[in-house]
XYZ file of C-alpha atoms in Angstrom:
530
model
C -4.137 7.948 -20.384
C -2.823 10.489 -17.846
C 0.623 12.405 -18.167
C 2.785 9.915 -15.861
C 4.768 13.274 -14.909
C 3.288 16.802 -14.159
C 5.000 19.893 -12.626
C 4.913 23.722 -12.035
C 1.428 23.534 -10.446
C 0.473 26.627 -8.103
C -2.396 24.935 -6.514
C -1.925 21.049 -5.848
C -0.582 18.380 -7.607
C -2.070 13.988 -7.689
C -1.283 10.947 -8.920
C -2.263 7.090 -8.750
C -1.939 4.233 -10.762
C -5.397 4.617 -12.748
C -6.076 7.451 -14.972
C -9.952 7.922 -13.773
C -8.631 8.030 -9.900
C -5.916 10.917 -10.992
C -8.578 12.851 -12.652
C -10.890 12.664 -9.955
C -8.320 13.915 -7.390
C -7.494 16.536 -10.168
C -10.897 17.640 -10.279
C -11.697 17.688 -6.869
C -8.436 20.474 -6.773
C -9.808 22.464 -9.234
C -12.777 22.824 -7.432
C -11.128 24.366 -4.670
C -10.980 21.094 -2.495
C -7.497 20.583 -0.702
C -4.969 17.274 -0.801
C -6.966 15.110 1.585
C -10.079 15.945 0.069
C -8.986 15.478 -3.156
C -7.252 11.972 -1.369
C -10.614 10.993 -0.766
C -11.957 11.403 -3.708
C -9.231 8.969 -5.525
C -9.473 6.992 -2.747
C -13.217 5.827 -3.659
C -13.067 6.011 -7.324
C -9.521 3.339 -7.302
C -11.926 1.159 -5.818
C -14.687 1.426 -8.050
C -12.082 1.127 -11.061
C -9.121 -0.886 -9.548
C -10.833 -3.630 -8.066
C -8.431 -6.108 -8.121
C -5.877 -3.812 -6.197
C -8.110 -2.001 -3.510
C -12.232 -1.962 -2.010
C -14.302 -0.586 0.157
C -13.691 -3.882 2.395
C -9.786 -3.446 2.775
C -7.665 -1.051 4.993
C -5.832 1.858 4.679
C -2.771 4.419 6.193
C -2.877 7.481 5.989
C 0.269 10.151 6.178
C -0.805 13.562 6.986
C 1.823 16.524 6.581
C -0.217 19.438 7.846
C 0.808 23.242 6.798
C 1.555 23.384 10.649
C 4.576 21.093 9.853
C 3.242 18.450 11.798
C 3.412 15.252 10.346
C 0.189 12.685 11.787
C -0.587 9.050 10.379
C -4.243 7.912 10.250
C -4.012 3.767 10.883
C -7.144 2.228 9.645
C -6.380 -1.543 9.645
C -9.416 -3.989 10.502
C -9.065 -6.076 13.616
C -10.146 -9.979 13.047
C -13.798 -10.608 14.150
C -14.588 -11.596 16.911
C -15.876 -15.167 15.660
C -12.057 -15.368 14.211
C -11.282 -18.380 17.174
C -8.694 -21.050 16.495
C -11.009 -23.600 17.005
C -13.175 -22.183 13.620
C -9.842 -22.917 11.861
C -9.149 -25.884 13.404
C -9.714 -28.129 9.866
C -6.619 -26.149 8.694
C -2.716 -25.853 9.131
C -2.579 -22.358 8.261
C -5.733 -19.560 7.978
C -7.330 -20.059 3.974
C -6.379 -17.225 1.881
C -9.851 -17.281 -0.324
C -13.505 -17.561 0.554
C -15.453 -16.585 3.882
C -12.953 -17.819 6.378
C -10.412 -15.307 4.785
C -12.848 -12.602 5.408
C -12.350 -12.505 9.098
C -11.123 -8.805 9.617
C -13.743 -5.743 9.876
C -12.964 -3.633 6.633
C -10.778 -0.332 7.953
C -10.778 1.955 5.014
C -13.575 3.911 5.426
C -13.058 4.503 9.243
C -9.817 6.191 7.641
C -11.675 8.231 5.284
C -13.560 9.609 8.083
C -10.339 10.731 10.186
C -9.091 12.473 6.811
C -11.885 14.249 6.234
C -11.775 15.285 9.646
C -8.424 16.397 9.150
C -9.802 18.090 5.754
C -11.860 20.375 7.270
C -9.450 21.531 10.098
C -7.581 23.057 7.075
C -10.570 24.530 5.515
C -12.147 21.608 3.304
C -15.744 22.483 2.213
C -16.538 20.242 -0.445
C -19.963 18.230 0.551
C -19.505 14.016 0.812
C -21.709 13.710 -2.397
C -19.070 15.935 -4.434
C -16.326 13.586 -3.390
C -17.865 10.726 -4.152
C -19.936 11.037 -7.040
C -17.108 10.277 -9.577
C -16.704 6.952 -7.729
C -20.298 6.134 -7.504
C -20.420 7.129 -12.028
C -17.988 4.766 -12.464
C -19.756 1.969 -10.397
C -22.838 2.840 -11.936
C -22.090 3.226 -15.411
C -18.927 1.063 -16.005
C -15.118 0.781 -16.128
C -13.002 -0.836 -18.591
C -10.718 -3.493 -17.889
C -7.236 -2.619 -17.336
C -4.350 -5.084 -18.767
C -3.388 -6.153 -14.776
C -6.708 -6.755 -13.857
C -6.899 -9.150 -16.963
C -3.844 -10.977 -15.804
C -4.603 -11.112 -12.440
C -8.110 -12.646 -12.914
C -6.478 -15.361 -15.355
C -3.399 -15.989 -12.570
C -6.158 -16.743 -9.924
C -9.633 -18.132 -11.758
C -9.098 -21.255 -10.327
C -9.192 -20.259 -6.632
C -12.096 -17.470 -7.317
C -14.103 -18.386 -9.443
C -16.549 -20.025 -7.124
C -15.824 -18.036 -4.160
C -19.834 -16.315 -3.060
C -20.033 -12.989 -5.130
C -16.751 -13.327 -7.557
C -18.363 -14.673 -10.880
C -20.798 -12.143 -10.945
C -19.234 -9.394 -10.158
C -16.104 -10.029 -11.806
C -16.520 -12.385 -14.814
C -18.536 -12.217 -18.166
C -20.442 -15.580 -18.490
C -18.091 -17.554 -16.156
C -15.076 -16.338 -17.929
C -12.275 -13.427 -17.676
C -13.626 -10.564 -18.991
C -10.986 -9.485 -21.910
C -9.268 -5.655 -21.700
C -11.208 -3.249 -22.370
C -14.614 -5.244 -21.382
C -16.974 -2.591 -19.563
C -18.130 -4.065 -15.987
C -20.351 -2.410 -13.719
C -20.696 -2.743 -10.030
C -24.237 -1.459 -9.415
C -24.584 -2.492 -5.562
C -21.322 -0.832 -4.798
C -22.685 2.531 -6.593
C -25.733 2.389 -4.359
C -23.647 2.089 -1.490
C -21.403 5.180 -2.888
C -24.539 7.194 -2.932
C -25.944 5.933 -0.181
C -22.847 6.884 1.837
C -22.991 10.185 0.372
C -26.229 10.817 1.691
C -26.079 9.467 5.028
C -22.263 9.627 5.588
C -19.321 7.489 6.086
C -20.170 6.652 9.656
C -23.245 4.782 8.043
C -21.159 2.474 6.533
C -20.248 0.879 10.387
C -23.291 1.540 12.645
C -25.947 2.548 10.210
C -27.989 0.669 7.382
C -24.788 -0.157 5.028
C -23.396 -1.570 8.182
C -26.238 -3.712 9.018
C -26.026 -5.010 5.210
C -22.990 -5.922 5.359
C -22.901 -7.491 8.589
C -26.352 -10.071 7.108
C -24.301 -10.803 3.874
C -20.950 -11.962 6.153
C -22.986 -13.938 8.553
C -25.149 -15.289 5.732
C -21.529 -16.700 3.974
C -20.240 -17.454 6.896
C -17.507 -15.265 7.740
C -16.050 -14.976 11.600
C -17.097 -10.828 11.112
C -20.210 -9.324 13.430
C -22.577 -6.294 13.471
C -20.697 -6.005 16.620
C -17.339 -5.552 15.222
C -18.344 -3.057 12.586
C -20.403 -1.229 15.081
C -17.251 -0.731 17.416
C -14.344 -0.151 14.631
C -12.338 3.382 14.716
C -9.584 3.975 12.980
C -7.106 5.942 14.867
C -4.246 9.229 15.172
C -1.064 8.203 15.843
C 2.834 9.179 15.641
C 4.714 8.524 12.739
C 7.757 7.048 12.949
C 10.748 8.935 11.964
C 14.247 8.623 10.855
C 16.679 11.603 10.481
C 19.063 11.623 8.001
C 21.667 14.197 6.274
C 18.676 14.645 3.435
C 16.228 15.260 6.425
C 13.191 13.814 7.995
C 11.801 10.770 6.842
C 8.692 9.505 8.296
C 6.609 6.181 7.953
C 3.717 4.547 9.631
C 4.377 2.537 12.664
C 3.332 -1.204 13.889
C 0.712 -3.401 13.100
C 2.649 -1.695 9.383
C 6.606 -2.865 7.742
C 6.553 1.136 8.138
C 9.898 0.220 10.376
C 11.759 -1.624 7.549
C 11.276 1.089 4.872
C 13.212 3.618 7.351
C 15.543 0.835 8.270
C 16.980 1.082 4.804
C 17.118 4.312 4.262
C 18.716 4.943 7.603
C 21.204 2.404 7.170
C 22.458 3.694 3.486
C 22.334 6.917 4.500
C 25.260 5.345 7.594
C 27.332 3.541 4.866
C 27.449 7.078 3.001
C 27.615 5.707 -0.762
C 28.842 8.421 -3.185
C 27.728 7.297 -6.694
C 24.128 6.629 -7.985
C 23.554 3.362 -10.355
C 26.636 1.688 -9.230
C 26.854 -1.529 -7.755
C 27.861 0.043 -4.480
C 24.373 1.933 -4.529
C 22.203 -1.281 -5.675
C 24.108 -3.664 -3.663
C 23.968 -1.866 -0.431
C 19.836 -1.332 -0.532
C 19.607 -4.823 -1.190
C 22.095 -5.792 1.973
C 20.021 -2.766 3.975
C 16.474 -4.737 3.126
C 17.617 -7.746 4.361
C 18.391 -6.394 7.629
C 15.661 -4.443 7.765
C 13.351 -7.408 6.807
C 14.892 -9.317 9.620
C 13.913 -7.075 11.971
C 10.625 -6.331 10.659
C 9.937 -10.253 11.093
C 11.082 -10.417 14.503
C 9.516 -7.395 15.843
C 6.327 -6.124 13.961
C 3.055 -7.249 15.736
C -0.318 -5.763 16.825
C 0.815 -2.319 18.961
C -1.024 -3.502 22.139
C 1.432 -6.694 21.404
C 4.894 -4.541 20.978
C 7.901 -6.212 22.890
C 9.463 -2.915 22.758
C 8.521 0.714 21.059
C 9.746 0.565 16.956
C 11.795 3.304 17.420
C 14.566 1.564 19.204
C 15.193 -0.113 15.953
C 16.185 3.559 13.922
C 18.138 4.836 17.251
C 21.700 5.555 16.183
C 23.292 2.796 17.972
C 21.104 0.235 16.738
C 22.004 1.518 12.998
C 25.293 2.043 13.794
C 25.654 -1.644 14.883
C 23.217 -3.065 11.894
C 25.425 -1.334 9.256
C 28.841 -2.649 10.752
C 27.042 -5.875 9.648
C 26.600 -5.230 6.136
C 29.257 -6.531 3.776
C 30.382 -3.635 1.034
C 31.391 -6.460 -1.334
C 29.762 -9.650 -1.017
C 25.922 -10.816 -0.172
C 24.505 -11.773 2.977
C 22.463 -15.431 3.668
C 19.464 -15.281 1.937
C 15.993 -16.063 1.833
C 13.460 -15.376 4.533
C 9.725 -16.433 4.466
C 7.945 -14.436 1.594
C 5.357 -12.082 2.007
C 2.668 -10.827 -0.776
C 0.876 -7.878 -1.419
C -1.742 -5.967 -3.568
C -1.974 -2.354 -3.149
C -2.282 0.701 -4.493
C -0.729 3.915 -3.577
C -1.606 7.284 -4.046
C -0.280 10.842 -3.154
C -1.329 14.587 -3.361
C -0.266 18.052 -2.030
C -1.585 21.801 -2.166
C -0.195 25.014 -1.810
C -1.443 25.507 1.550
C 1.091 23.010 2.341
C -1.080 19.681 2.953
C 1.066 16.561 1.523
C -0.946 13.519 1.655
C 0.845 9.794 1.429
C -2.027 7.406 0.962
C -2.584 3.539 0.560
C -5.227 1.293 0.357
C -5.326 -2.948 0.245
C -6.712 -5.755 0.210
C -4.076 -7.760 0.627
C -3.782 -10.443 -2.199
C -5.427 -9.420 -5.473
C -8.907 -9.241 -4.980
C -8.605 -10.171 -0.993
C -10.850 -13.052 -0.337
C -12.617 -12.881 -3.354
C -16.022 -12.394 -1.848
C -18.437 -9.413 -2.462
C -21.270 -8.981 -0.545
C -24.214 -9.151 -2.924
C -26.189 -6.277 -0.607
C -23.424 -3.435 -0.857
C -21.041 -4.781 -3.284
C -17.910 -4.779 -0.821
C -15.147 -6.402 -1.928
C -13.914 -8.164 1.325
C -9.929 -8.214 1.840
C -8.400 -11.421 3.462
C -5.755 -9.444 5.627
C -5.993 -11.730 8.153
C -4.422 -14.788 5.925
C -0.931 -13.563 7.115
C -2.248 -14.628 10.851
C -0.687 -17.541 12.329
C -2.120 -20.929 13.617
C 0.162 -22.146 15.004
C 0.804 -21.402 19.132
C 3.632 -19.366 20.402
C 3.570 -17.759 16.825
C 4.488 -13.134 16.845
C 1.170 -12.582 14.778
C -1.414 -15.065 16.253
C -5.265 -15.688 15.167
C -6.897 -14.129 17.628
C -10.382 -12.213 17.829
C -9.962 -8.584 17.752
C -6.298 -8.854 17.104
C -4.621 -6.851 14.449
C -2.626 -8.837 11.344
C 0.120 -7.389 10.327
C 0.823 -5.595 7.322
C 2.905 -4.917 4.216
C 1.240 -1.571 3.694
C 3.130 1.606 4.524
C 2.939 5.174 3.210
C 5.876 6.809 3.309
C 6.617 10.820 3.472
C 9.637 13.294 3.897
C 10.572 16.458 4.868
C 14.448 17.513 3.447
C 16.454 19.948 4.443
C 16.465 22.159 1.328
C 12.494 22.630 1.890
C 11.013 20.013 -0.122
C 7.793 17.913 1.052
C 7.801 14.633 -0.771
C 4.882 12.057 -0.214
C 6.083 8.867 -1.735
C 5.167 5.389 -2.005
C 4.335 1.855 -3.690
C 2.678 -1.378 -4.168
C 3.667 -4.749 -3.917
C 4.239 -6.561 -0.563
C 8.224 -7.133 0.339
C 8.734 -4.843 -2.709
C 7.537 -1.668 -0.714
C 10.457 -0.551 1.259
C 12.826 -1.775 -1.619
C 10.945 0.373 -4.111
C 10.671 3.219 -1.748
C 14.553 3.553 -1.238
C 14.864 3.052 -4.980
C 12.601 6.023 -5.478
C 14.104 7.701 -2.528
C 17.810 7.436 -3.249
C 17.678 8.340 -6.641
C 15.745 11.292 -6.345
C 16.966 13.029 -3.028
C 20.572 11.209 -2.505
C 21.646 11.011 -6.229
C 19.244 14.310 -7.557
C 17.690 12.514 -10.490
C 14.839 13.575 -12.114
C 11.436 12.696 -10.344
C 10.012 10.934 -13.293
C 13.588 9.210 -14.212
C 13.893 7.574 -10.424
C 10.522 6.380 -11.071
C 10.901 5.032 -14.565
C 14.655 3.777 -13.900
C 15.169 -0.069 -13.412
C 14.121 -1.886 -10.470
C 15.075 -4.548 -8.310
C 13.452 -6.634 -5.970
C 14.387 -9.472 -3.387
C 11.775 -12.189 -2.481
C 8.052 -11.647 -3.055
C 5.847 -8.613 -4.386
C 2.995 -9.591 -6.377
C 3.409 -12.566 -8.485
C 4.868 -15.746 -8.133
C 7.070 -16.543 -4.588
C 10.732 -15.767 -5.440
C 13.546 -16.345 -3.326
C 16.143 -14.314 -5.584
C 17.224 -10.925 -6.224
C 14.971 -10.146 -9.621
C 16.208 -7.159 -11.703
C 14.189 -5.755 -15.264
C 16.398 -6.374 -18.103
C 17.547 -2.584 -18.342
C 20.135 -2.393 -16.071
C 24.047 -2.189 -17.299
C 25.271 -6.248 -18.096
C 28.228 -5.297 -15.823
C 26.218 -4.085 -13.296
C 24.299 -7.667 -13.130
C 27.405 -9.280 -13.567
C 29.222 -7.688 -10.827
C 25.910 -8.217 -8.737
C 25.765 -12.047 -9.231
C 29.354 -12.676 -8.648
C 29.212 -10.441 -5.474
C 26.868 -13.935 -4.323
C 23.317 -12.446 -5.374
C 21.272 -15.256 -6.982
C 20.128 -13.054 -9.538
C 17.132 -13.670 -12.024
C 16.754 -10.953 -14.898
C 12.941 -10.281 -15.995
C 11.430 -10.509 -19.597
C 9.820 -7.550 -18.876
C 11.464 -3.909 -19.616
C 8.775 -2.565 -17.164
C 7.725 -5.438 -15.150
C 4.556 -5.746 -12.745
C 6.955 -7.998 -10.186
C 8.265 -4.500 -9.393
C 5.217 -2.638 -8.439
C 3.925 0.345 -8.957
C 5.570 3.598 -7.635
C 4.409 7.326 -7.212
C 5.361 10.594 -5.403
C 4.631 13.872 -5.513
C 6.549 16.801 -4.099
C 5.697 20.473 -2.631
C 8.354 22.726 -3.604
C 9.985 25.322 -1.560
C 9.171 27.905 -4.177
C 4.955 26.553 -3.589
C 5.012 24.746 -6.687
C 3.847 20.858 -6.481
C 4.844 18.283 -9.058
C 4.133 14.519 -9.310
C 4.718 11.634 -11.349
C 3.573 7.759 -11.190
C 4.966 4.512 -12.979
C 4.879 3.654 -16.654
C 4.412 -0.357 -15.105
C 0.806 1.109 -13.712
C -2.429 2.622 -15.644
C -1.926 6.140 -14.135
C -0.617 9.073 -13.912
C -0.014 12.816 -12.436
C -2.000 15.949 -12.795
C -2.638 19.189 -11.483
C -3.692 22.245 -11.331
């Protein structure tokens, strides 16, 4: 078990929500690799030992905080293939969420990978792909144990798996969940680690990986092509920003909810509440994320799709008006359609001044449950939150971007701090991310107490669909109280430290060059450094 908090560290500083993916990161610092090195590093060994959460077929978004001060985002989302027609679909009312006809985007996370490492070795990374990669391709090889959430999550969703092409071997023991603590291996994935270490991450698109693992989606029938790997890049693009008395906050733009997490933020920062754990604080980030939900859902699309830029939505006017809107006392009309999510998050920093916000999905636990028996991908099933029907924001189309729940967040304050931040958990992100956010910089908490505090969340994360405002049992009984008769249909958790709420992280570069970091006691990880 990793230390979930870790400071006073004069060279870099990780966490993530698995033990084996902090130490990897952790080593990779100590041998003189930098924060996107060591990024990449974590990034393949989560998916080797987090399967459930993240794989080598899902996407990923990157924010980059170079020593320059610049602040870059590497989007590596998967366009759907180009079989991915309406008329493919046309036995269903909305795209299936398991099986082959859920794997209909190309895979983005390694294109990402490749970007960072790019970026790595602009700021003097030296460490060789086979150093990076060999603690993922160990753990593939040789075995991980079974963490309590992957467990649950493989009980939650046998039904709909179980006989999806790939799942029960990979996944189960005998046809049956594997209890925690079982040992499973993923053998064809390790090859592909190690083959990808030799021939390099571009292999995994246009070389002999690629061609693998474009036979094993045509053979199951999935809408994805040679041709679609062979032309996927991930891309550089501009953050978007919000700037508030704190400072600089920055998030990934569209096809990501990147808008909605600065939404909040930028609204509560406009209603200027003074106290920390009142109702005034809790009630006004729930008010801000419905607003800022709203307008993700009306907005958010595929960038070559955008009505209009996202930044008109954090221009001050447009705040200005959305905060005259929120109530200080009572709730707002609630629900909208629920989203879902399965994530994982990850952050690291050096003293050089690299801050790295990383995450990596596959959407829904375990994506569309299929791995390809060649290469052991995972495949995600991103493109279930596409629409069938006609005249709809986020339409099926071929080569069309879904939309999604991911988004990294990172900020630069005022007082000199760098702080790369961030969670799991669909709807939950931006919630969680202001929770994190206001405690810490607004209210000057602890880093590990902002983390570990209470949580709330409104609608769905990962878990069942809710439609209420769900809050872990720890918070003050007045405080609940005063939230339910304020016209919040509130539902308190069994849980102390519930899943619902996700699983937060952050680590910071101090002014003075020290880096700290800490990660959720709801997760399997941690924060180390050295």
């Amino acid at each position: 078990m990793a230390d979930l908090h870790s400071a006073g560290h004069r060279r870099g500083v990780v966490c993530a929500p698995h033990a084996a993916a902090v130490e990897a990161g952790r080593a990779i610092l100590a041998e003189g690799g930098n924060a996107l090195e060591a990024m990449v590093a974590m990034a393949a060994t989560i998916a080797a030992v987090y399967p459930h959460m993240n794989h080598l077929g899902g996407d990923g978004f990157w924010l980059i905080r170079e020593p320059s001060g610049r602040v870059r985002a590497v989007m590596a989302p998967g366009p759907a293939g180009r079989n991915a027609r309406p008329e493919l679909y046309r036995d269903y009312e909305t795209v299936p969420t398991r099986g082959p006809l859920a794997a209909l985007t190309v895979p983005g996370a390694i294109g990402g990978w490749m970007l960072a490492l790019q970026a790595a070795n602009a700021n003097g990374g030296k460490l060789p792909l086979d150093v990076l990669l060999s603690n993922a391709s160990g753990h593939a090889r040789d075995g991980y144990r079974v963490t309590r959430s992957q467990n649950q999550l493989t009980e939650n969703h046998l039904a709909e798996l179980k006989d999806v092409p790939g799942f029960a071997a990979t996944f189960l023991v005998d046809g049956k969940v594997p209890a925690v603590g079982t040992t499973l291996k993923q053998q064809a994935l390790a090859a592909t680690l190690e083959q990808l270490a030799h021939a390099g991450l571009d292999d995994f698109y246009r070389g002999d990986i690629g061609r693998e693992i474009a036979a094993d989606l045509e053979r199951i029938g999935s809408p994805v092509t040679r041709e679609d790997l062979h032309r996927y890049e991930a891309k550089i693009a501009e953050p978007l920003r919000a700037d508030l008395s704190a400072g600089t906050v920055y998030n990934t733009g569209a096809p990501t909810q990147g808008i909605a997490s600065l939404m909040i933020l930028a609204l509560f920062d406009r209603l200027g509440v003074t106290e920390g754990e009142s109702f005034d604080h809790i009630h006004s980030l729930v008010e801000a994320t419905k607003r800022a939900i709203r307008t993700r859902d009306r907005a958010v699309t595929d960038p070559a799709f955008l009505a209009h830029p996202l930044g008109r939505y954090l221009e001050p006017r447009f705040i200005a008006d959305e905060a005259m809107k929120i109530d200080r006392r009572k709730a707002a009309r609630w629900p909208l359609a629920p989203g879902e999510g399965d994530t994982i998050w990850m952050g690291s920093a050096d003293a050089s001044g690299l801050v790295v916000s990383y995450i990596q999905s596959l959407y829904w636990e375990f994506g569309s449950g299929c791995v390809l028996p060649a290469t052991g991908v995972l495949m995600q099933n991103r493109g279930a939150s596409s629409s069938l029907q006609s005249g709809a924001l986020n339409p099926l189309m071929p080569g069309r971007l879904p939309i999604h729940t991911l988004n990294p967040a990172l900020a630069v304050l005022r007082d000199g701090r760098i702080i790369a931040y961030g969670c799991m958990g669909g709807d939950g992100q931006p919630q969680t991310q202001s929770a994190l956010f206001t405690r810490y910089v607004t209210f000057g908490q602890p880093l590990a107490d902002a983390i570990d505090r209470p949580r709330w969340v409104l609608g769905r994360t990962w878990g069942a669909a809710r439609t209420s405002l769900c809050l872990e049992p720890r918070f003050d009984g007045n405080l609940i109280d005063a939230l339910a008769n304020a016209g919040h249909e509130v539902e308190v958790l069994d849980d102390a430290y519930s899943d619902v709420m996700g699983h937060a992280g952050a680590v910071v570069l101090h002014k003075d060059g020290t880096c700290e970091g800490a990660h959720d006691p709801r997760a399997d990880g941690g924060a180390a450094g050295v």
